[in-house]
Amino acid sequence: MQAPLEFRPKLLQALQGYSRQQFWGDVGAGLTVGVVALPLAMAFAIASGLKPEAGLFTAIIAGFLISALGGSRVQIGGPAGAFIVIVYGIVERYGLANLIIATAMSGVMLFAFGLFKLGTLVRFIPIAVVIGFTNGIAVLIAVSQVKEFLGLQVPHMPGNFFGIVQTVFQSLHTLNGYATLLALACLGLIVGWQWGVPRLALTRPWARKWTLVPGSIVALVLATLLVTFFGIPVETIGTRFGGVPSSLPTLDWPEFSWETARFLLLPAFTLALLGAIESLLCARIADSIIDDRHNPNQELMAQGIANFVTPFFGGMPATGTIARTVTNAKSGATSPVAGMVHAATLLLVVLVAAPLAHNIPLAAMAAILMFVAWNMGEWREFVHLRQYRLPYRATLLAVFFLTVVFDLTVAVEVGLVAACMTFIYRISSLSRCEQVSTQDYPPLAGLEARVAAHRLHGAIFFGAVKLIETLEDRLPQRVLVLDFKNVLYIDSSGADTVADLVRTCHKRGVRFIACGLAFQPQDILLRCGVIEALGPENLSATLAQALELAVHDAQG
């Protein structure tokens, strides 16, 4: 009987015994994280080749759905920096309409991941692969923002690394000094704010309340005021996009064809896989802060629903966001209500204060994204690489360079293959075969040519079947004993190899005695017919019993 669909949002559990004090704590946290999300949502959309409202609509719609339906108490969903490179590539190659289709397809895939309880499998992706593509994406984000940081006049920016670098160098003669100085000032302010305010708060109690205000919003406000009152000649959201609409998003249903969907399967899967990894990593970080345990399958289903709905209302791909989630948790959030308040805060900003975004300089947005890219990367891992073995270093560096130079999809595929090959090699090297000597069992003395006994250790799988195959080349004259006591696992390839050894022993008139079979090895050998071929007289519970039978047979 198939297990019933388990769809139980964390919100239902959180609302049991929900108090007024918790509500006001969630409201305060939601307002705080809403302020944090405002510049990031617009910046991620602009960097992805979309209009700024795409990021805001995503933070509103997807942020509300992920909080209301998700499996984490405090996770905040919305546009993320990890998607910038992929979304830009899809828009450049397939167009905006196909981005909507690809995002919706990724939503279906994410929901299927959760429905079939694959949430825990995402954790099996090696950390070297995760760090490699995270650092690679961070580099691509930083490189893609050089144009806005320097105020270069570039009609169209390529989506690949070498194309971006070439275009930037060819356009350096269009550098806008005002934009560069403004971006440097904003970046310096953000870095100084993050570093200085928490330290000032340790000795100045009045500064503690300022730790809740992100440096990005301070830089954005000051840069906008400078442009507004001093007329600094830099490109703004208004001059590039015409501002941000102060209205609710409308349903936009693109033309759909299976022929188009076929080409979007791989980009959609990349979005789904990256969204799953980001959201579940983020949820685990949130658990460590609030001492809770999220439901990974429920989280993936919520992410799927959000990514299916949001693109039809002008949004972009969404996932759990680490910076906003940590801000939410540390601001006193106790339930998904905080994430819903964060979405409502952004909606209020769009409806009331959208005209104020007209003079936001793109150079300030670039500075914010430069800071995000720096925080996003695990740069210390490069320094510590010498502490790890060659396979780990090779995997991390390969994924990093492939992400930067080629494509994230190729990088993840190569990284997973490399990690799997490394894992197979390491597990196979742990599997071994030890011969039982006369010191271990004295009655074998003088019978070495007629009796051979071996202890098997580890897993007998397709990567370690050589251990069994080599025994065929040195079979004894009368009896072969194999001790499976320390064998943890046998796969179908291993079982077939054991069956071949049994048949070879029968052809050469050698008795095959197996002993110490645990549940899993015995089960697969039974299903493969090996147990039946051996017969009950050739099965022993312990090695001592098997050797006693072997010696008796050899002396008979």
Coordinates of C-alpha atoms in Angstrom, one line a residue:
M1 CA 0.0 0.0 0.0
Q2 CA 1.4 3.4 -1.0
A3 CA 2.1 5.9 1.8
P4 CA -0.3 8.8 1.9
L5 CA 0.8 12.3 0.8
E6 CA 2.2 14.1 3.8
F7 CA 1.6 17.8 3.4
R8 CA 1.8 19.5 6.7
P9 CA 3.3 23.0 6.8
K10 CA 5.3 24.0 9.8
L11 CA 2.9 26.9 10.3
L12 CA 0.2 24.6 11.6
Q13 CA 2.5 23.3 14.3
A14 CA 3.9 26.8 15.1
L15 CA 0.4 28.2 15.6
Q16 CA -0.4 25.7 18.4
G17 CA -0.2 27.6 21.6
Y18 CA 0.8 30.7 19.7
S19 CA 0.9 33.8 22.0
R20 CA 0.6 37.5 21.6
Q21 CA 4.2 38.0 22.6
Q22 CA 5.3 35.6 19.9
F23 CA 3.2 37.5 17.4
W24 CA 4.7 40.8 18.1
G25 CA 8.2 39.2 18.1
D26 CA 7.4 37.8 14.6
V27 CA 6.1 41.2 13.4
G28 CA 9.3 42.9 14.5
A29 CA 11.5 40.3 12.9
G30 CA 9.4 40.4 9.7
L31 CA 9.7 44.2 9.4
T32 CA 13.4 44.0 9.9
V33 CA 14.0 41.3 7.3
G34 CA 11.7 43.1 4.9
V35 CA 14.0 46.1 5.1
V36 CA 17.0 43.8 4.5
A37 CA 15.3 42.1 1.5
L38 CA 14.3 45.3 -0.3
P39 CA 17.6 46.2 -1.9
L40 CA 18.7 42.6 -2.4
A41 CA 15.5 41.7 -4.2
M42 CA 15.9 44.5 -6.7
A43 CA 19.7 44.0 -7.1
F44 CA 19.3 40.2 -7.8
A45 CA 16.7 40.9 -10.5
I46 CA 18.7 43.6 -12.2
A47 CA 21.8 41.4 -12.2
S48 CA 19.8 38.6 -13.7
G49 CA 18.8 40.7 -16.7
L50 CA 15.3 41.4 -15.4
K51 CA 13.4 44.5 -14.2
P52 CA 13.8 45.4 -10.5
E53 CA 10.1 44.6 -9.8
A54 CA 10.7 41.0 -10.7
G55 CA 12.8 40.6 -7.6
L56 CA 10.3 42.5 -5.5
F57 CA 7.3 40.4 -6.8
T58 CA 9.3 37.2 -6.1
A59 CA 10.2 38.2 -2.6
I60 CA 6.5 39.1 -2.0
I61 CA 4.8 36.1 -3.6
A62 CA 7.4 33.3 -3.1
G63 CA 8.4 34.7 0.3
F64 CA 4.8 34.4 1.5
L65 CA 4.2 31.0 0.0
I66 CA 7.5 29.5 1.3
S67 CA 6.8 30.7 4.8
A68 CA 3.2 29.7 4.9
L69 CA 3.7 26.3 3.3
G70 CA 7.3 25.4 4.2
G71 CA 8.9 23.0 6.6
S72 CA 11.0 25.5 8.5
R73 CA 9.9 27.9 11.2
V74 CA 12.1 30.9 10.3
Q75 CA 13.3 30.3 6.7
I76 CA 12.9 33.3 4.4
G77 CA 12.4 32.6 0.7
G78 CA 13.0 34.9 -2.2
P79 CA 15.4 35.7 -5.1
A80 CA 18.9 34.5 -4.4
G81 CA 22.4 35.4 -5.7
A82 CA 23.0 31.8 -6.7
F83 CA 20.4 32.1 -9.4
I84 CA 21.8 35.2 -11.1
V85 CA 24.1 33.4 -13.5
I86 CA 21.6 30.7 -14.5
V87 CA 18.7 33.2 -14.9
Y88 CA 20.8 35.6 -17.0
G89 CA 21.8 32.7 -19.2
I90 CA 18.3 31.5 -19.7
V91 CA 17.0 35.0 -20.5
E92 CA 19.9 35.6 -22.9
R93 CA 19.5 32.2 -24.7
Y94 CA 15.8 31.5 -24.6
G95 CA 14.1 34.8 -23.7
L96 CA 11.9 36.0 -20.9
A97 CA 8.8 33.9 -21.8
N98 CA 10.9 30.7 -21.6
L99 CA 12.3 31.8 -18.2
I100 CA 8.7 31.7 -17.0
I101 CA 8.3 28.2 -18.3
A102 CA 11.7 27.0 -17.0
T103 CA 11.0 28.3 -13.5
A104 CA 7.5 26.7 -13.5
M105 CA 9.0 23.4 -14.6
S106 CA 11.6 23.6 -11.8
G107 CA 8.7 24.2 -9.4
V108 CA 7.1 20.9 -10.6
M109 CA 10.4 19.1 -10.1
L110 CA 10.9 20.6 -6.6
F111 CA 7.5 19.5 -5.6
A112 CA 8.2 16.0 -7.0
F113 CA 11.4 15.9 -5.0
G114 CA 9.5 16.5 -1.8
L115 CA 6.5 14.3 -2.7
F116 CA 8.8 11.3 -3.2
K117 CA 10.7 12.1 -0.1
L118 CA 14.0 13.0 -1.7
G119 CA 14.8 15.9 0.6
T120 CA 17.4 14.0 2.6
L121 CA 19.2 12.9 -0.6
V122 CA 20.2 16.5 -1.3
R123 CA 22.5 16.2 1.7
F124 CA 24.5 13.5 0.0
I125 CA 25.9 16.0 -2.5
P126 CA 29.6 16.3 -1.5
I127 CA 30.7 19.5 0.3
A128 CA 33.5 19.9 -2.3
V129 CA 30.9 20.2 -5.1
V130 CA 28.8 22.7 -3.1
I131 CA 31.8 24.9 -2.2
G132 CA 33.1 24.8 -5.7
F133 CA 30.0 26.0 -7.4
T134 CA 29.2 28.5 -4.7
N135 CA 32.6 30.1 -5.0
G136 CA 32.3 30.0 -8.8
I137 CA 28.9 31.7 -8.7
A138 CA 30.3 34.4 -6.4
V139 CA 33.1 35.1 -8.9
L140 CA 30.6 35.4 -11.7
I141 CA 28.3 37.7 -9.7
A142 CA 31.2 40.0 -8.9
V143 CA 32.5 40.0 -12.5
S144 CA 29.0 40.7 -13.9
Q145 CA 28.7 43.8 -11.7
V146 CA 31.9 45.4 -13.0
K147 CA 29.9 47.2 -15.7
E148 CA 27.6 48.9 -13.3
F149 CA 30.3 49.5 -10.7
L150 CA 32.4 51.4 -13.2
G151 CA 29.4 53.0 -15.0
L152 CA 30.4 51.5 -18.4
Q153 CA 28.2 52.1 -21.4
V154 CA 27.6 48.6 -22.7
P155 CA 24.5 48.0 -24.8
H156 CA 24.5 44.2 -24.2
M157 CA 26.6 42.2 -21.7
P158 CA 27.4 38.6 -22.6
G159 CA 26.5 35.9 -20.2
N160 CA 29.9 34.0 -20.2
F161 CA 33.0 34.8 -18.2
F162 CA 35.4 35.5 -21.1
G163 CA 32.7 37.5 -22.9
I164 CA 32.2 39.7 -19.9
V165 CA 35.9 40.3 -19.3
Q166 CA 36.5 41.1 -23.0
T167 CA 33.5 43.5 -23.1
V168 CA 34.6 45.3 -20.0
F169 CA 38.1 45.8 -21.3
Q170 CA 36.8 47.0 -24.6
S171 CA 34.4 49.5 -22.9
L172 CA 36.8 51.0 -20.3
H173 CA 37.0 54.2 -22.3
T174 CA 33.3 54.8 -21.3
L175 CA 34.1 54.7 -17.6
N176 CA 32.0 57.0 -15.5
G177 CA 34.1 58.4 -12.6
Y178 CA 31.0 59.5 -10.7
A179 CA 29.6 56.0 -10.7
T180 CA 32.9 54.5 -9.7
L181 CA 33.4 56.8 -6.8
L182 CA 29.8 56.3 -5.7
A183 CA 30.1 52.5 -5.9
L184 CA 33.4 52.6 -3.9
A185 CA 31.8 54.8 -1.3
C186 CA 28.8 52.5 -0.9
L187 CA 31.0 49.4 -0.7
G188 CA 33.2 51.0 1.9
L189 CA 30.2 52.1 3.9
I190 CA 28.6 48.6 3.8
V191 CA 31.9 46.9 4.8
G192 CA 32.5 49.5 7.5
W193 CA 29.0 49.2 8.8
Q194 CA 29.1 45.4 9.1
W195 CA 32.5 45.5 10.8
G196 CA 32.2 48.6 13.0
V197 CA 28.6 48.7 14.3
P198 CA 28.7 45.4 16.1
R199 CA 32.0 46.3 17.8
L200 CA 30.7 49.7 18.7
A201 CA 27.6 48.1 20.2
L202 CA 29.8 46.2 22.7
T203 CA 30.9 49.4 24.4
R204 CA 28.1 51.8 23.4
P205 CA 24.6 50.6 24.4
W206 CA 22.9 53.2 22.2
A207 CA 24.5 51.6 19.1
R208 CA 22.9 48.2 19.7
K209 CA 19.7 49.1 17.9
W210 CA 21.7 50.0 14.8
T211 CA 23.0 46.4 14.5
L212 CA 19.5 45.5 13.2
V213 CA 19.8 47.9 10.4
P214 CA 21.7 46.5 7.4
G215 CA 24.5 48.5 5.9
S216 CA 23.1 47.9 2.4
I217 CA 19.9 49.8 3.1
V218 CA 21.9 52.7 4.7
A219 CA 24.2 52.9 1.6
L220 CA 21.2 52.7 -0.7
V221 CA 19.3 55.5 1.0
L222 CA 22.4 57.8 1.2
A223 CA 23.3 57.1 -2.4
T224 CA 19.8 57.8 -3.6
L225 CA 19.7 61.1 -1.6
L226 CA 23.0 62.2 -3.2
V227 CA 21.7 61.5 -6.7
T228 CA 18.4 63.2 -6.0
F229 CA 19.7 66.4 -4.4
F230 CA 23.0 66.9 -6.2
G231 CA 22.0 65.5 -9.6
I232 CA 25.0 63.2 -9.9
P233 CA 25.2 62.0 -13.5
V234 CA 24.9 58.2 -13.0
E235 CA 22.4 55.7 -14.3
T236 CA 19.5 54.9 -12.0
I237 CA 16.5 52.5 -11.9
G238 CA 14.4 55.3 -13.4
T239 CA 16.7 56.0 -16.3
R240 CA 17.2 52.3 -17.1
F241 CA 13.8 50.7 -16.3
G242 CA 11.5 53.7 -15.9
G243 CA 11.1 53.1 -12.2
V244 CA 9.2 50.5 -10.2
P245 CA 5.4 50.1 -10.7
S246 CA 3.3 50.9 -7.7
S247 CA 0.7 48.2 -8.4
L248 CA 0.1 44.5 -7.9
P249 CA 1.6 42.1 -10.4
T250 CA -0.8 40.7 -13.0
L251 CA -1.1 37.1 -14.3
D252 CA 1.1 36.6 -17.4
W253 CA 0.6 33.3 -19.2
P254 CA 3.3 32.7 -21.9
E255 CA 2.9 30.7 -25.0
F256 CA 3.8 27.1 -24.3
S257 CA 4.9 24.3 -26.6
W258 CA 6.4 20.9 -25.9
E259 CA 9.1 21.6 -28.4
T260 CA 10.3 24.5 -26.3
A261 CA 9.9 22.6 -23.0
R262 CA 12.2 19.9 -24.3
F263 CA 15.1 22.4 -24.6
L264 CA 14.3 23.8 -21.1
L265 CA 14.5 20.5 -19.2
L266 CA 18.2 20.9 -18.4
P267 CA 18.0 24.6 -17.3
A268 CA 14.9 23.8 -15.3
F269 CA 16.6 20.8 -13.6
T270 CA 19.6 23.1 -12.8
L271 CA 17.2 25.6 -11.2
A272 CA 15.5 22.8 -9.2
L273 CA 18.7 21.2 -8.0
L274 CA 20.3 24.5 -7.0
G275 CA 17.1 25.6 -5.3
A276 CA 16.9 22.4 -3.4
I277 CA 20.5 22.6 -2.2
E278 CA 20.3 26.3 -1.2
S279 CA 16.9 26.0 0.6
L280 CA 17.9 22.9 2.6
L281 CA 21.3 24.2 3.5
C282 CA 19.6 27.4 4.6
A283 CA 17.0 25.5 6.7
R284 CA 19.8 23.5 8.4
I285 CA 21.5 26.8 9.4
A286 CA 18.2 28.1 10.7
D287 CA 17.8 24.9 12.8
S288 CA 21.1 25.5 14.5
I289 CA 20.2 29.0 15.4
I290 CA 16.7 28.4 16.9
D291 CA 17.3 24.8 18.0
D292 CA 14.6 23.2 15.8
R293 CA 14.4 20.6 13.1
H294 CA 12.9 21.3 9.7
N295 CA 11.0 19.0 7.5
P296 CA 13.1 18.8 4.2
N297 CA 10.4 17.2 2.1
Q298 CA 7.7 19.7 3.2
E299 CA 10.2 22.5 2.5
L300 CA 10.8 21.2 -1.1
M301 CA 7.1 21.0 -1.8
A302 CA 6.6 24.6 -0.6
Q303 CA 9.6 25.7 -2.8
G304 CA 8.0 23.8 -5.7
I305 CA 4.6 25.6 -5.3
A306 CA 6.3 29.0 -4.9
N307 CA 8.4 28.5 -8.0
F308 CA 5.4 27.3 -10.0
V309 CA 3.2 30.2 -9.1
T310 CA 5.6 33.1 -8.9
P311 CA 6.8 33.3 -12.5
F312 CA 3.3 33.7 -13.9
F313 CA 3.1 37.0 -11.8
G314 CA 6.3 38.5 -13.1
G315 CA 8.6 36.8 -10.7
M316 CA 11.9 34.9 -11.0
P317 CA 13.2 31.6 -9.4
A318 CA 13.2 31.6 -5.6
T319 CA 14.8 29.6 -2.8
G320 CA 15.7 29.9 0.9
T321 CA 18.1 32.8 1.5
I322 CA 20.8 32.5 4.1
A323 CA 21.4 36.1 4.9
R324 CA 17.7 37.0 5.3
T325 CA 16.9 33.8 7.2
V326 CA 19.7 34.4 9.7
T327 CA 18.6 38.0 10.1
N328 CA 15.0 36.7 10.7
A329 CA 16.1 34.2 13.3
K330 CA 18.4 36.6 15.2
S331 CA 15.7 39.3 15.2
G332 CA 13.4 37.2 17.4
A333 CA 11.3 35.2 14.9
T334 CA 9.6 32.1 16.3
S335 CA 7.3 31.0 13.5
P336 CA 6.6 31.3 9.8
V337 CA 4.4 34.4 10.6
A338 CA 7.6 36.5 10.5
G339 CA 8.3 35.4 6.9
M340 CA 4.7 36.3 5.9
V341 CA 5.1 39.7 7.6
H342 CA 8.3 40.2 5.6
A343 CA 6.3 39.6 2.4
A344 CA 3.6 42.0 3.5
T345 CA 6.2 44.7 4.3
L346 CA 7.6 44.5 0.8
L347 CA 4.1 44.6 -0.7
L348 CA 3.4 47.8 1.3
V349 CA 6.6 49.3 0.0
V350 CA 5.7 48.5 -3.6
L351 CA 2.2 50.0 -3.2
V352 CA 3.2 53.1 -1.2
A353 CA 6.9 54.0 -1.8
A354 CA 7.6 52.6 -5.3
P355 CA 8.2 56.1 -6.8
L356 CA 11.1 56.7 -4.4
A357 CA 13.0 53.9 -6.2
H358 CA 13.3 56.1 -9.3
N359 CA 16.6 57.7 -8.3
I360 CA 18.3 54.6 -6.9
P361 CA 21.7 54.5 -8.6
L362 CA 22.7 51.2 -10.3
A363 CA 26.2 51.8 -9.0
A364 CA 25.0 51.4 -5.5
M365 CA 23.2 48.2 -6.4
A366 CA 26.5 46.9 -7.9
A367 CA 28.3 47.7 -4.7
I368 CA 25.7 45.7 -2.7
L369 CA 26.0 42.7 -5.0
M370 CA 29.8 42.9 -4.8
F371 CA 29.5 42.6 -1.0
V372 CA 27.0 39.8 -1.4
A373 CA 29.4 37.9 -3.7
W374 CA 32.2 38.3 -1.2
N375 CA 30.1 37.0 1.7
M376 CA 28.7 34.2 -0.5
G377 CA 32.1 32.6 -1.2
E378 CA 33.9 30.2 1.1
W379 CA 37.3 31.7 0.3
R380 CA 39.1 30.2 3.2
E381 CA 38.6 26.8 1.7
F382 CA 41.1 27.6 -1.0
V383 CA 43.7 28.5 1.7
H384 CA 43.0 25.2 3.6
L385 CA 43.1 23.0 0.4
R386 CA 46.5 21.6 1.3
Q387 CA 45.0 20.0 4.4
Y388 CA 42.7 17.7 2.2
R389 CA 43.5 14.8 0.0
L390 CA 44.0 15.2 -3.8
P391 CA 40.5 13.9 -4.8
Y392 CA 38.8 16.6 -2.6
R393 CA 41.1 19.3 -4.0
A394 CA 40.6 18.2 -7.5
T395 CA 36.8 18.0 -7.2
L396 CA 36.5 21.5 -5.6
L397 CA 38.9 23.2 -8.1
A398 CA 37.3 21.5 -11.1
V399 CA 33.8 22.5 -10.1
F400 CA 35.0 26.0 -9.4
F401 CA 36.8 26.6 -12.7
L402 CA 34.0 24.9 -14.7
T403 CA 31.4 27.1 -13.1
V404 CA 33.4 30.2 -13.9
V405 CA 34.6 29.3 -17.4
F406 CA 31.8 27.1 -18.8
D407 CA 28.5 26.5 -17.1
L408 CA 27.1 25.7 -13.7
T409 CA 25.2 22.6 -15.1
V410 CA 28.4 21.2 -16.5
A411 CA 30.3 22.0 -13.3
V412 CA 27.8 20.2 -11.1
E413 CA 27.6 17.2 -13.4
V414 CA 31.4 16.8 -13.6
G415 CA 31.7 17.4 -9.8
L416 CA 29.1 14.7 -9.0
V417 CA 30.8 12.2 -11.3
A418 CA 34.2 13.0 -9.9
A419 CA 32.9 12.7 -6.3
C420 CA 31.2 9.4 -7.2
M421 CA 34.4 8.0 -8.7
T422 CA 36.3 9.1 -5.7
F423 CA 33.8 7.5 -3.3
I424 CA 33.8 4.3 -5.3
Y425 CA 37.6 4.2 -5.2
R426 CA 37.8 4.9 -1.5
I427 CA 35.2 2.3 -0.5
S428 CA 36.7 -0.3 -2.8
S429 CA 40.1 0.3 -1.2
L430 CA 38.5 -0.3 2.3
S431 CA 37.3 -3.7 1.1
R432 CA 40.0 -6.4 1.5
C433 CA 40.5 -10.2 1.7
E434 CA 42.7 -11.7 4.4
Q435 CA 43.9 -15.3 4.3
V436 CA 43.5 -17.4 7.5
S437 CA 46.9 -18.7 8.4
T438 CA 48.0 -21.7 10.4
Q439 CA 48.8 -19.3 13.3
D440 CA 45.1 -18.3 13.4
Y441 CA 43.9 -22.0 13.1
P442 CA 46.7 -24.6 13.8
P443 CA 44.8 -27.6 12.4
L444 CA 45.4 -26.1 9.0
A445 CA 49.1 -27.0 9.3
G446 CA 50.1 -29.3 6.5
L447 CA 46.8 -28.8 4.6
E448 CA 47.7 -25.5 2.9
A449 CA 47.5 -27.0 -0.6
R450 CA 44.1 -28.7 0.0
V451 CA 42.3 -26.0 2.2
A452 CA 42.2 -22.2 1.8
A453 CA 40.3 -19.9 4.1
H454 CA 39.8 -16.2 3.6
R455 CA 38.1 -13.4 5.6
L456 CA 36.3 -10.7 3.6
H457 CA 36.0 -7.2 4.9
G458 CA 34.0 -4.1 3.7
A459 CA 31.5 -4.1 0.8
I460 CA 31.5 -6.5 -2.1
F461 CA 30.2 -4.3 -4.8
F462 CA 31.0 -3.6 -8.5
G463 CA 34.1 -1.6 -7.5
A464 CA 35.5 -4.4 -5.3
V465 CA 34.6 -7.6 -7.2
K466 CA 38.3 -8.0 -8.0
L467 CA 38.7 -9.5 -4.5
I468 CA 36.5 -12.4 -5.4
E469 CA 37.8 -12.8 -9.0
T470 CA 41.4 -13.2 -7.9
L471 CA 40.4 -16.2 -5.7
E472 CA 39.6 -18.2 -8.9
D473 CA 43.2 -18.1 -9.9
R474 CA 44.4 -19.7 -6.6
L475 CA 41.8 -22.2 -5.7
P476 CA 42.9 -25.0 -3.3
Q477 CA 42.6 -28.7 -4.2
R478 CA 39.8 -29.7 -1.9
V479 CA 38.0 -26.9 0.1
L480 CA 37.6 -23.1 -0.1
V481 CA 36.2 -21.3 3.0
L482 CA 35.0 -17.7 2.8
D483 CA 34.1 -15.8 6.0
F484 CA 31.5 -13.1 5.3
K485 CA 31.2 -12.0 9.0
N486 CA 32.8 -8.5 8.3
V487 CA 31.0 -7.9 5.0
L488 CA 28.5 -5.1 5.4
Y489 CA 27.0 -5.1 1.9
I490 CA 26.9 -7.1 -1.3
D491 CA 25.4 -5.6 -4.5
S492 CA 24.1 -7.5 -7.5
S493 CA 27.5 -7.4 -9.2
G494 CA 29.2 -8.8 -6.1
A495 CA 26.5 -11.5 -5.8
D496 CA 27.1 -12.5 -9.5
T497 CA 30.8 -12.7 -8.9
V498 CA 30.3 -15.0 -5.9
A499 CA 27.9 -17.1 -8.0
D500 CA 30.6 -17.4 -10.7
L501 CA 33.1 -18.5 -8.0
V502 CA 30.7 -21.2 -6.7
R503 CA 30.3 -22.5 -10.3
T504 CA 34.1 -22.5 -10.8
C505 CA 34.5 -24.5 -7.6
H506 CA 31.9 -27.1 -8.7
K507 CA 33.6 -27.5 -12.0
R508 CA 37.0 -28.1 -10.4
G509 CA 35.7 -30.3 -7.7
V510 CA 36.4 -27.9 -4.8
R511 CA 34.0 -27.7 -1.9
F512 CA 32.8 -24.1 -1.2
I513 CA 31.9 -23.3 2.4
A514 CA 30.4 -19.9 3.3
C515 CA 30.1 -18.7 6.9
G516 CA 29.1 -15.6 8.9
L517 CA 26.5 -14.3 6.5
A518 CA 24.7 -11.3 7.9
F519 CA 21.1 -10.4 6.9
Q520 CA 21.8 -8.2 3.8
P521 CA 24.5 -10.4 2.2
Q522 CA 22.5 -13.6 2.9
D523 CA 19.3 -12.0 1.5
I524 CA 20.9 -11.0 -1.9
L525 CA 22.8 -14.3 -2.2
L526 CA 19.5 -16.2 -1.6
R527 CA 17.7 -14.1 -4.2
C528 CA 20.6 -14.7 -6.7
G529 CA 20.5 -18.5 -6.2
V530 CA 23.9 -18.7 -4.5
I531 CA 22.5 -20.2 -1.2
E532 CA 20.6 -22.8 -3.1
A533 CA 23.6 -23.7 -5.2
L534 CA 25.8 -24.1 -2.1
G535 CA 23.3 -26.3 -0.2
P536 CA 22.7 -26.2 3.6
E537 CA 25.7 -28.5 4.3
N538 CA 28.1 -25.8 3.0
L539 CA 26.7 -23.0 5.2
S540 CA 28.1 -22.3 8.7
A541 CA 27.4 -19.8 11.4
T542 CA 31.0 -19.2 12.4
L543 CA 34.5 -19.4 10.8
A544 CA 35.5 -22.0 13.4
Q545 CA 32.7 -24.4 12.4
A546 CA 33.5 -23.9 8.7
L547 CA 37.2 -24.6 9.2
E548 CA 36.4 -27.7 11.2
L549 CA 34.2 -29.0 8.3
A550 CA 37.0 -28.1 5.9
V551 CA 39.8 -29.9 7.8
H552 CA 37.6 -33.0 8.2
D553 CA 36.8 -33.0 4.5
A554 CA 40.4 -32.5 3.5
Q555 CA 41.7 -35.3 5.8
G556 CA 38.9 -37.7 4.8

